[in-house]
Amino acid sequence: MQPIFEATGISKSYGHILGCSNINLSLYSGEVMGIVGESGSGKSTLLNCLSAQIMPDQGEVIFRSPSRGEVDILKLSEAEQRYLARTEWAYVHQNPRDGLRMSVSAGGNVGERLMNIGNRHYGNIRTKAEDWMSRVELDTSRIDHRPSTFSGGMQQRLQIARNLVTEPRLIFMDEPTGGLDVSVQARLLDLLRSLVQELSLSVIIVTHDLAVIRMLADRMVVMKNGNVVEAGLADQVLDDPQHPYTQLLVSSILQV
Amino acid sequence: MYVAVKGGEKAIANAHRWLDEERRGPVKIKALSIDQIKGQMSLAVSRVMAEGSLYDPELAALAIKQSQGDLIEAIFLIRAYRTTLPRFGTSLPIDTDSMQCKRRISATFKDIPGGQILGPTFDYTHRLLNFKLLADGEVMEAVNQSPEPSSMPHILELLNNDGLIQQEKATSERPHDLTREPLTLPADRAVRLQALTRGDEGFLLGLGYSTQRGYARNHAFVGELRIGFVEVEMTIPELGFSIVIGRIEISECETVNQFQGSKTEPAQFTRGYGLVFGQQERKSIAMALVDRALRWKELGEDNLGAAAQDEEFVLYHCDNIQATGFVEHIKLPHYVDFQSELELVRKLRHDAAELEKASE
Amino acid sequence: MSNDYNFAYLDEQTKRMIRRGLLKSIAIPGYQVPFASREMPMPYGWGTGGVQVTSACLVPEDKIKVIDQGADDTTNAVSIRQFFEKTAKVETTTHTEKASLIQTRHRIPEHDLDENQILVYQVPIPEPLRFLEPRESETRKMHALTEYGLMHVKLYEDIAHHGHIATSYAYPVKVEGRYVMDPSPIPKFDNPKMSMCPALQLFGAGREQRLYAIPPYCEVISLDFEDHPFTRLKANAECELCSANNSYLDEVIIDDEGNRMFVCSDTHYCEARQADGHRGKRNRLDQEGYDATHI
């Protein structure tokens, strides 16, 4: 089997400041890949390069698209990138405000991607929005309310529903549990885990929180100063870290 | 009793006659002459020329007279006239180094080569009404002194020698002409400066002010402000060389701004630039502030979400002729649209009432 | 002024520039072509786009009709008609079927148009996505990539909150299955007239510097949902002067008590029907001494 997503030799620097250097990474269908590191380690730069939101200085990103076959994301025109981004990809932002339309109702938010791909039946769109709201454990009676009246955790679940409604092949997540209370985080993680299993989603998730990795990721890479210092199966890396930096991370965070 | 809204030709003709009478005012008082406006309201004339984009003090004065002193209306008259003029060619870039300055100051250096010239400025007048002017009081003549011939280099170039100020990139490209080609975005600096120099003084003043109050703050000093006459040269194809076709008065402001350096640039000073027809000090300073704020992208600064950094916002809204037309057009009849809204509201209310009845 | 200015005011260079833009807009139905709009001697927002298009299209043989809100005698219509009388010395008319070029603001005439006619619309905001996305750079991209989901989000929100699509004028349309287009602020009652229309329909937005077109016999579809189809909307009444029950009606307040009457918004259509002997409620009353002729 070939990976659905394969990045090779990704490098990006800002003047003299290194973003990330010569990163290789692949993802198989139905797999969750975690990228961990502290802030400034280059993980967000990497995620932005992988999702074609910024252009790396070097490298290629191959995506095996069900509709178009093998494509180098970075060589696509902006039009094609945007088309992929709203059909076969999804992007869950850390701050739900960046991923939602705050002045549009919850139902409209979930329905937008459906309408984007040509769905023109109001009733069906609404039914699907309700279905997805309940799948992310949101009260469907709030379908006509604006996200601004939702709590942070509810907004984040709404953002996830909005992204998953078109059943994308590949999902990028940037600290999806960041900025939430601990109890809310736990519930959201639980939800994400069951969605990942149920829908066999392929996910690349960036986080500084090893608990998120433990719960969700099959494989992981650890980044420091723009480089990958360790990579492997998530459980293996967490239980038996080899690199001193990973050891430090694991010992400092997982002492629960 | 109901009055028909349908005005028709007669109403328009009568309205125009009335307007004409109002403009003239009491006939017992002598009418203003164009020379009086040109000579005694020269700053208003400057503004009309600058925002009207046409350097012609006589026509600007006429427009002010015709518009009863409504300067935006006067600018509009000039713009509408300007469009109809054929374009013979383009002048060479003016050389502000060789300006005959009537005012030239720098806030960044105590003394400067060529000297600080205060010139005719309101700056240090006490803003007290001069009641002598009520009684046609004559004023003192200015002190005359023959100018000392000395060169007046641009102050910022002195910083340039030390490499302390960011270099402007010269380009041989013909700049986009805002009055002949549609505005497209992103716009380069030449286009932005064209839009700003035609832009509404009040709008730019407010935007410039907002940068000082923290909305994209870029701490500016007036490196140099100079006002005076420059010669305009044009190459005549038949002659094969350039000749002076006239003199224009302009105000030029260069600001020096702090810059901490970015991902791509070392720490240095940067510039904002303002250039306006006539004596228009306030406008030229405000223009320089806004120009500098709009340069965040090329300098690798952060977008702070401030209005003055937003190219699309600034360029689409700084033109007062566009703004005044669209703001005022809502007084035109809209009764067809309003009628359809009326029907819609009725229908929505009717449906809601039906729904309530059904649920009872 | 007619001696000082070129035929139909604009110089020939400018007209050529506008005609090039118009040709492009006809070649790509519904696509907004940027053009270097000139400053006109009337304010932006008052029809400068339409006036420039008309000026670029006029020939001395033309017979021009100008309407605003459907009426030939509203002030702005009169003003624009006088402008072309002065600058182009063309013949003017109020008869829809006799005009070779009709410039309009906010209405499409009731009388069917034919292949020899051009209908010029004055457009305030040409961008149908503008109130959903204020950035021009972004909306142009959305058009280029046919990213029109947002437009339906707006309609979805209307239905979710009101039970209906609550857009009653400037109702967005899709032209020939490709570009979503703003039909200018005509009531949605007029939308169906745009589709398969034999006349050439040209749109000019002066302040926003855009031209667009619907060539003859193009399919123009008003956006909707399958289960919430587009509907026309007009007052549930008939014209009280000519008894027409299929024309768009204005509601006119007729006295200090706030009593109203409904009359055709298309003044020429109404007058022609009355000349043909059609009589509405108010006209029948006339015979009993009620004077409504001033309306």
mmCIF file of N, CA and C in Angstrom, chain B residues 43-114:
data_model
loop_
_atom_site.group_PDB
_atom_site.id
_atom_site.type_symbol
_atom_site.label_atom_id
_atom_site.label_comp_id
_atom_site.label_asym_id
_atom_site.label_seq_id
_atom_site.Cartn_x
_atom_site.Cartn_y
_atom_site.Cartn_z
ATOM 1 N N LEU B 43 -5.305 78.699 -0.455
ATOM 2 C CA LEU B 43 -5.209 77.340 0.100
ATOM 3 C C LEU B 43 -6.411 76.499 -0.341
ATOM 4 N N ALA B 44 -7.571 77.147 -0.453
ATOM 5 C CA ALA B 44 -8.731 76.424 -0.989
ATOM 6 C C ALA B 44 -8.473 76.053 -2.445
ATOM 7 N N VAL B 45 -7.868 76.978 -3.180
ATOM 8 C CA VAL B 45 -7.533 76.712 -4.585
ATOM 9 C C VAL B 45 -6.572 75.520 -4.671
ATOM 10 N N SER B 46 -5.594 75.490 -3.763
ATOM 11 C CA SER B 46 -4.643 74.368 -3.731
ATOM 12 C C SER B 46 -5.372 73.043 -3.560
ATOM 13 N N ARG B 47 -6.285 73.013 -2.616
ATOM 14 C CA ARG B 47 -6.973 71.753 -2.333
ATOM 15 C C ARG B 47 -7.787 71.290 -3.539
ATOM 16 N N VAL B 48 -8.461 72.226 -4.168
ATOM 17 C CA VAL B 48 -9.286 71.858 -5.331
ATOM 18 C C VAL B 48 -8.402 71.345 -6.471
ATOM 19 N N MET B 49 -7.240 71.970 -6.645
ATOM 20 C CA MET B 49 -6.335 71.493 -7.696
ATOM 21 C C MET B 49 -5.803 70.102 -7.375
ATOM 22 N N ALA B 50 -5.455 69.895 -6.100
ATOM 23 C CA ALA B 50 -4.844 68.613 -5.717
ATOM 24 C C ALA B 50 -5.842 67.476 -5.849
ATOM 25 N N GLU B 51 -7.013 67.632 -5.238
ATOM 26 C CA GLU B 51 -7.966 66.531 -5.256
ATOM 27 C C GLU B 51 -8.707 66.473 -6.590
ATOM 28 N N GLY B 52 -8.709 67.580 -7.297
ATOM 29 C CA GLY B 52 -9.271 67.572 -8.647
ATOM 30 C C GLY B 52 -8.285 67.027 -9.668
ATOM 31 N N SER B 53 -7.017 66.875 -9.266
ATOM 32 C CA SER B 53 -5.961 66.356 -10.149
ATOM 33 C C SER B 53 -5.774 67.209 -11.391
ATOM 34 N N LEU B 54 -5.860 68.499 -11.230
ATOM 35 C CA LEU B 54 -5.663 69.379 -12.382
ATOM 36 C C LEU B 54 -5.024 70.654 -11.875
ATOM 37 N N TYR B 55 -3.829 70.953 -12.385
ATOM 38 C CA TYR B 55 -3.152 72.151 -11.904
ATOM 39 C C TYR B 55 -3.573 73.334 -12.750
ATOM 40 N N ASP B 56 -4.547 74.068 -12.282
ATOM 41 C CA ASP B 56 -5.001 75.262 -12.975
ATOM 42 C C ASP B 56 -5.706 76.162 -11.969
ATOM 43 N N PRO B 57 -4.958 77.111 -11.372
ATOM 44 C CA PRO B 57 -5.541 77.947 -10.302
ATOM 45 C C PRO B 57 -6.783 78.705 -10.773
ATOM 46 N N GLU B 58 -6.784 79.107 -12.026
ATOM 47 C CA GLU B 58 -7.905 79.895 -12.526
ATOM 48 C C GLU B 58 -9.190 79.051 -12.542
ATOM 49 N N LEU B 59 -9.092 77.847 -13.095
ATOM 50 C CA LEU B 59 -10.283 76.992 -13.149
ATOM 51 C C LEU B 59 -10.696 76.542 -11.752
ATOM 52 N N ALA B 60 -9.707 76.311 -10.893
ATOM 53 C CA ALA B 60 -10.039 75.911 -9.519
ATOM 54 C C ALA B 60 -10.819 77.035 -8.841
ATOM 55 N N ALA B 61 -10.370 78.268 -9.058
ATOM 56 C CA ALA B 61 -11.077 79.408 -8.460
ATOM 57 C C ALA B 61 -12.491 79.513 -9.019
ATOM 58 N N LEU B 62 -12.614 79.288 -10.320
ATOM 59 C CA LEU B 62 -13.945 79.307 -10.937
ATOM 60 C C LEU B 62 -14.839 78.237 -10.306
ATOM 61 N N ALA B 63 -14.270 77.057 -10.107
ATOM 62 C CA ALA B 63 -15.055 75.965 -9.529
ATOM 63 C C ALA B 63 -15.501 76.298 -8.112
ATOM 64 N N ILE B 64 -14.616 76.972 -7.368
ATOM 65 C CA ILE B 64 -14.984 77.349 -5.992
ATOM 66 C C ILE B 64 -16.121 78.360 -6.020
ATOM 67 N N LYS B 65 -16.028 79.297 -6.953
ATOM 68 C CA LYS B 65 -17.090 80.292 -7.075
ATOM 69 C C LYS B 65 -18.414 79.614 -7.460
ATOM 70 N N GLN B 66 -18.325 78.759 -8.445
ATOM 71 C CA GLN B 66 -19.537 78.110 -8.954
ATOM 72 C C GLN B 66 -20.173 77.187 -7.913
ATOM 73 N N SER B 67 -19.349 76.668 -7.002
ATOM 74 C CA SER B 67 -19.874 75.698 -6.038
ATOM 75 C C SER B 67 -20.210 76.338 -4.695
ATOM 76 N N GLN B 68 -20.258 77.655 -4.667
ATOM 77 C CA GLN B 68 -20.580 78.367 -3.435
ATOM 78 C C GLN B 68 -19.616 78.027 -2.312
ATOM 79 N N GLY B 69 -18.402 77.676 -2.658
ATOM 80 C CA GLY B 69 -17.425 77.370 -1.616
ATOM 81 C C GLY B 69 -17.491 75.957 -1.100
ATOM 82 N N ASP B 70 -18.341 75.123 -1.687
ATOM 83 C CA ASP B 70 -18.377 73.697 -1.313
ATOM 84 C C ASP B 70 -17.203 73.031 -2.051
ATOM 85 N N LEU B 71 -16.116 72.767 -1.314
ATOM 86 C CA LEU B 71 -14.884 72.365 -2.000
ATOM 87 C C LEU B 71 -15.007 71.008 -2.674
ATOM 88 N N ILE B 72 -15.763 70.086 -2.082
ATOM 89 C CA ILE B 72 -15.903 68.777 -2.727
ATOM 90 C C ILE B 72 -16.664 68.933 -4.041
ATOM 91 N N GLU B 73 -17.670 69.800 -4.038
ATOM 92 C CA GLU B 73 -18.390 70.088 -5.274
ATOM 93 C C GLU B 73 -17.445 70.724 -6.300
ATOM 94 N N ALA B 74 -16.578 71.612 -5.824
ATOM 95 C CA ALA B 74 -15.619 72.265 -6.722
ATOM 96 C C ALA B 74 -14.655 71.236 -7.315
ATOM 97 N N ILE B 75 -14.193 70.323 -6.464
ATOM 98 C CA ILE B 75 -13.283 69.263 -6.921
ATOM 99 C C ILE B 75 -13.974 68.422 -7.996
ATOM 100 N N PHE B 76 -15.241 68.148 -7.751
ATOM 101 C CA PHE B 76 -16.049 67.374 -8.690
ATOM 102 C C PHE B 76 -16.106 68.070 -10.062
ATOM 103 N N LEU B 77 -16.347 69.388 -10.039
ATOM 104 C CA LEU B 77 -16.409 70.138 -11.302
ATOM 105 C C LEU B 77 -15.083 70.010 -12.053
ATOM 106 N N ILE B 78 -14.003 70.125 -11.314
ATOM 107 C CA ILE B 78 -12.677 70.040 -11.942
ATOM 108 C C ILE B 78 -12.431 68.636 -12.508
ATOM 109 N N ARG B 79 -12.791 67.620 -11.733
ATOM 110 C CA ARG B 79 -12.583 66.245 -12.202
ATOM 111 C C ARG B 79 -13.379 65.972 -13.480
ATOM 112 N N ALA B 80 -14.635 66.433 -13.492
ATOM 113 C CA ALA B 80 -15.484 66.185 -14.655
ATOM 114 C C ALA B 80 -14.943 66.924 -15.882
ATOM 115 N N TYR B 81 -14.357 68.094 -15.631
ATOM 116 C CA TYR B 81 -13.760 68.836 -16.743
ATOM 117 C C TYR B 81 -12.494 68.135 -17.219
ATOM 118 N N ARG B 82 -11.706 67.702 -16.248
ATOM 119 C CA ARG B 82 -10.417 67.077 -16.545
ATOM 120 C C ARG B 82 -10.554 65.866 -17.454
ATOM 121 N N THR B 83 -11.598 65.033 -17.204
ATOM 122 C CA THR B 83 -11.770 63.829 -18.021
ATOM 123 C C THR B 83 -11.879 64.135 -19.500
ATOM 124 N N THR B 84 -12.409 65.308 -19.825
ATOM 125 C CA THR B 84 -12.676 65.573 -21.240
ATOM 126 C C THR B 84 -11.442 66.091 -21.962
ATOM 127 N N LEU B 85 -10.376 66.348 -21.225
ATOM 128 C CA LEU B 85 -9.196 66.931 -21.860
ATOM 129 C C LEU B 85 -8.388 65.855 -22.575
ATOM 130 N N PRO B 86 -7.946 66.157 -23.776
ATOM 131 C CA PRO B 86 -7.089 65.188 -24.468
ATOM 132 C C PRO B 86 -5.740 65.114 -23.770
ATOM 133 N N ARG B 87 -5.078 63.987 -23.890
ATOM 134 C CA ARG B 87 -3.767 63.843 -23.284
ATOM 135 C C ARG B 87 -2.704 63.931 -24.355
ATOM 136 N N PHE B 88 -1.867 64.977 -24.273
ATOM 137 C CA PHE B 88 -0.840 65.177 -25.293
ATOM 138 C C PHE B 88 0.394 64.330 -25.039
ATOM 139 N N GLY B 89 0.645 64.066 -23.762
ATOM 140 C CA GLY B 89 1.852 63.317 -23.441
ATOM 141 C C GLY B 89 2.089 63.364 -21.957
ATOM 142 N N THR B 90 3.261 62.932 -21.554
ATOM 143 C CA THR B 90 3.588 62.943 -20.136
ATOM 144 C C THR B 90 4.840 63.761 -19.909
ATOM 145 N N SER B 91 4.878 64.435 -18.774
ATOM 146 C CA SER B 91 6.041 65.247 -18.457
ATOM 147 C C SER B 91 7.144 64.342 -17.934
ATOM 148 N N LEU B 92 8.325 64.890 -17.837
ATOM 149 C CA LEU B 92 9.400 64.175 -17.155
ATOM 150 C C LEU B 92 9.113 64.256 -15.657
ATOM 151 N N PRO B 93 9.669 63.351 -14.869
ATOM 152 C CA PRO B 93 9.471 63.476 -13.420
ATOM 153 C C PRO B 93 10.004 64.827 -12.946
ATOM 154 N N ILE B 94 9.267 65.457 -12.046
ATOM 155 C CA ILE B 94 9.746 66.754 -11.549
ATOM 156 C C ILE B 94 10.921 66.511 -10.607
ATOM 157 N N ASP B 95 11.788 67.532 -10.531
ATOM 158 C CA ASP B 95 12.983 67.414 -9.690
ATOM 159 C C ASP B 95 12.794 68.313 -8.477
ATOM 160 N N THR B 96 12.408 67.709 -7.365
ATOM 161 C CA THR B 96 12.107 68.551 -6.202
ATOM 162 C C THR B 96 13.384 69.040 -5.512
ATOM 163 N N ASP B 97 14.527 68.478 -5.876
ATOM 164 C CA ASP B 97 15.798 68.982 -5.344
ATOM 165 C C ASP B 97 16.008 70.441 -5.742
ATOM 166 N N SER B 98 15.559 70.746 -6.952
ATOM 167 C CA SER B 98 15.795 72.104 -7.441
ATOM 168 C C SER B 98 14.589 73.005 -7.188
ATOM 169 N N MET B 99 13.774 72.633 -6.204
ATOM 170 C CA MET B 99 12.596 73.456 -5.900
ATOM 171 C C MET B 99 13.025 74.832 -5.389
ATOM 172 N N GLN B 100 12.283 75.834 -5.800
ATOM 173 C CA GLN B 100 12.446 77.161 -5.221
ATOM 174 C C GLN B 100 11.570 77.189 -3.988
ATOM 175 N N CYS B 101 12.181 76.969 -2.819
ATOM 176 C CA CYS B 101 11.359 76.736 -1.628
ATOM 177 C C CYS B 101 10.880 78.044 -1.015
ATOM 178 N N LYS B 102 9.602 78.091 -0.666
ATOM 179 C CA LYS B 102 9.166 79.219 0.142
ATOM 180 C C LYS B 102 9.046 78.778 1.598
ATOM 181 N N ARG B 103 9.091 77.477 1.781
ATOM 182 C CA ARG B 103 9.075 76.927 3.127
ATOM 183 C C ARG B 103 9.817 75.618 3.056
ATOM 184 N N ARG B 104 10.649 75.372 4.056
ATOM 185 C CA ARG B 104 11.419 74.137 4.053
ATOM 186 C C ARG B 104 11.899 73.885 5.468
ATOM 187 N N ILE B 105 11.389 72.863 6.081
ATOM 188 C CA ILE B 105 11.759 72.590 7.463
ATOM 189 C C ILE B 105 12.085 71.115 7.633
ATOM 190 N N SER B 106 12.912 70.836 8.635
ATOM 191 C CA SER B 106 13.196 69.466 9.014
ATOM 192 C C SER B 106 13.036 69.361 10.511
ATOM 193 N N ALA B 107 12.339 68.324 10.965
ATOM 194 C CA ALA B 107 12.166 68.130 12.396
ATOM 195 C C ALA B 107 13.260 67.236 12.959
ATOM 196 N N THR B 108 14.033 66.614 12.081
ATOM 197 C CA THR B 108 14.991 65.628 12.570
ATOM 198 C C THR B 108 16.385 66.217 12.809
ATOM 199 N N PHE B 109 16.664 67.398 12.245
ATOM 200 C CA PHE B 109 17.970 68.017 12.465
ATOM 201 C C PHE B 109 17.781 69.482 12.831
ATOM 202 N N LYS B 110 18.632 69.954 13.736
ATOM 203 C CA LYS B 110 18.484 71.337 14.182
ATOM 204 C C LYS B 110 18.774 72.292 13.038
ATOM 205 N N ASP B 111 19.870 72.056 12.381
ATOM 206 C CA ASP B 111 20.178 72.896 11.229
ATOM 207 C C ASP B 111 20.492 71.989 10.051
ATOM 208 N N ILE B 112 20.232 72.489 8.881
ATOM 209 C CA ILE B 112 20.399 71.649 7.705
ATOM 210 C C ILE B 112 21.076 72.437 6.600
ATOM 211 N N PRO B 113 21.808 71.777 5.746
ATOM 212 C CA PRO B 113 22.419 72.480 4.615
ATOM 213 C C PRO B 113 21.347 73.183 3.804
ATOM 214 N N GLY B 114 21.565 74.447 3.528
ATOM 215 C CA GLY B 114 20.553 75.215 2.811
ATOM 216 C C GLY B 114 19.624 75.935 3.763
#
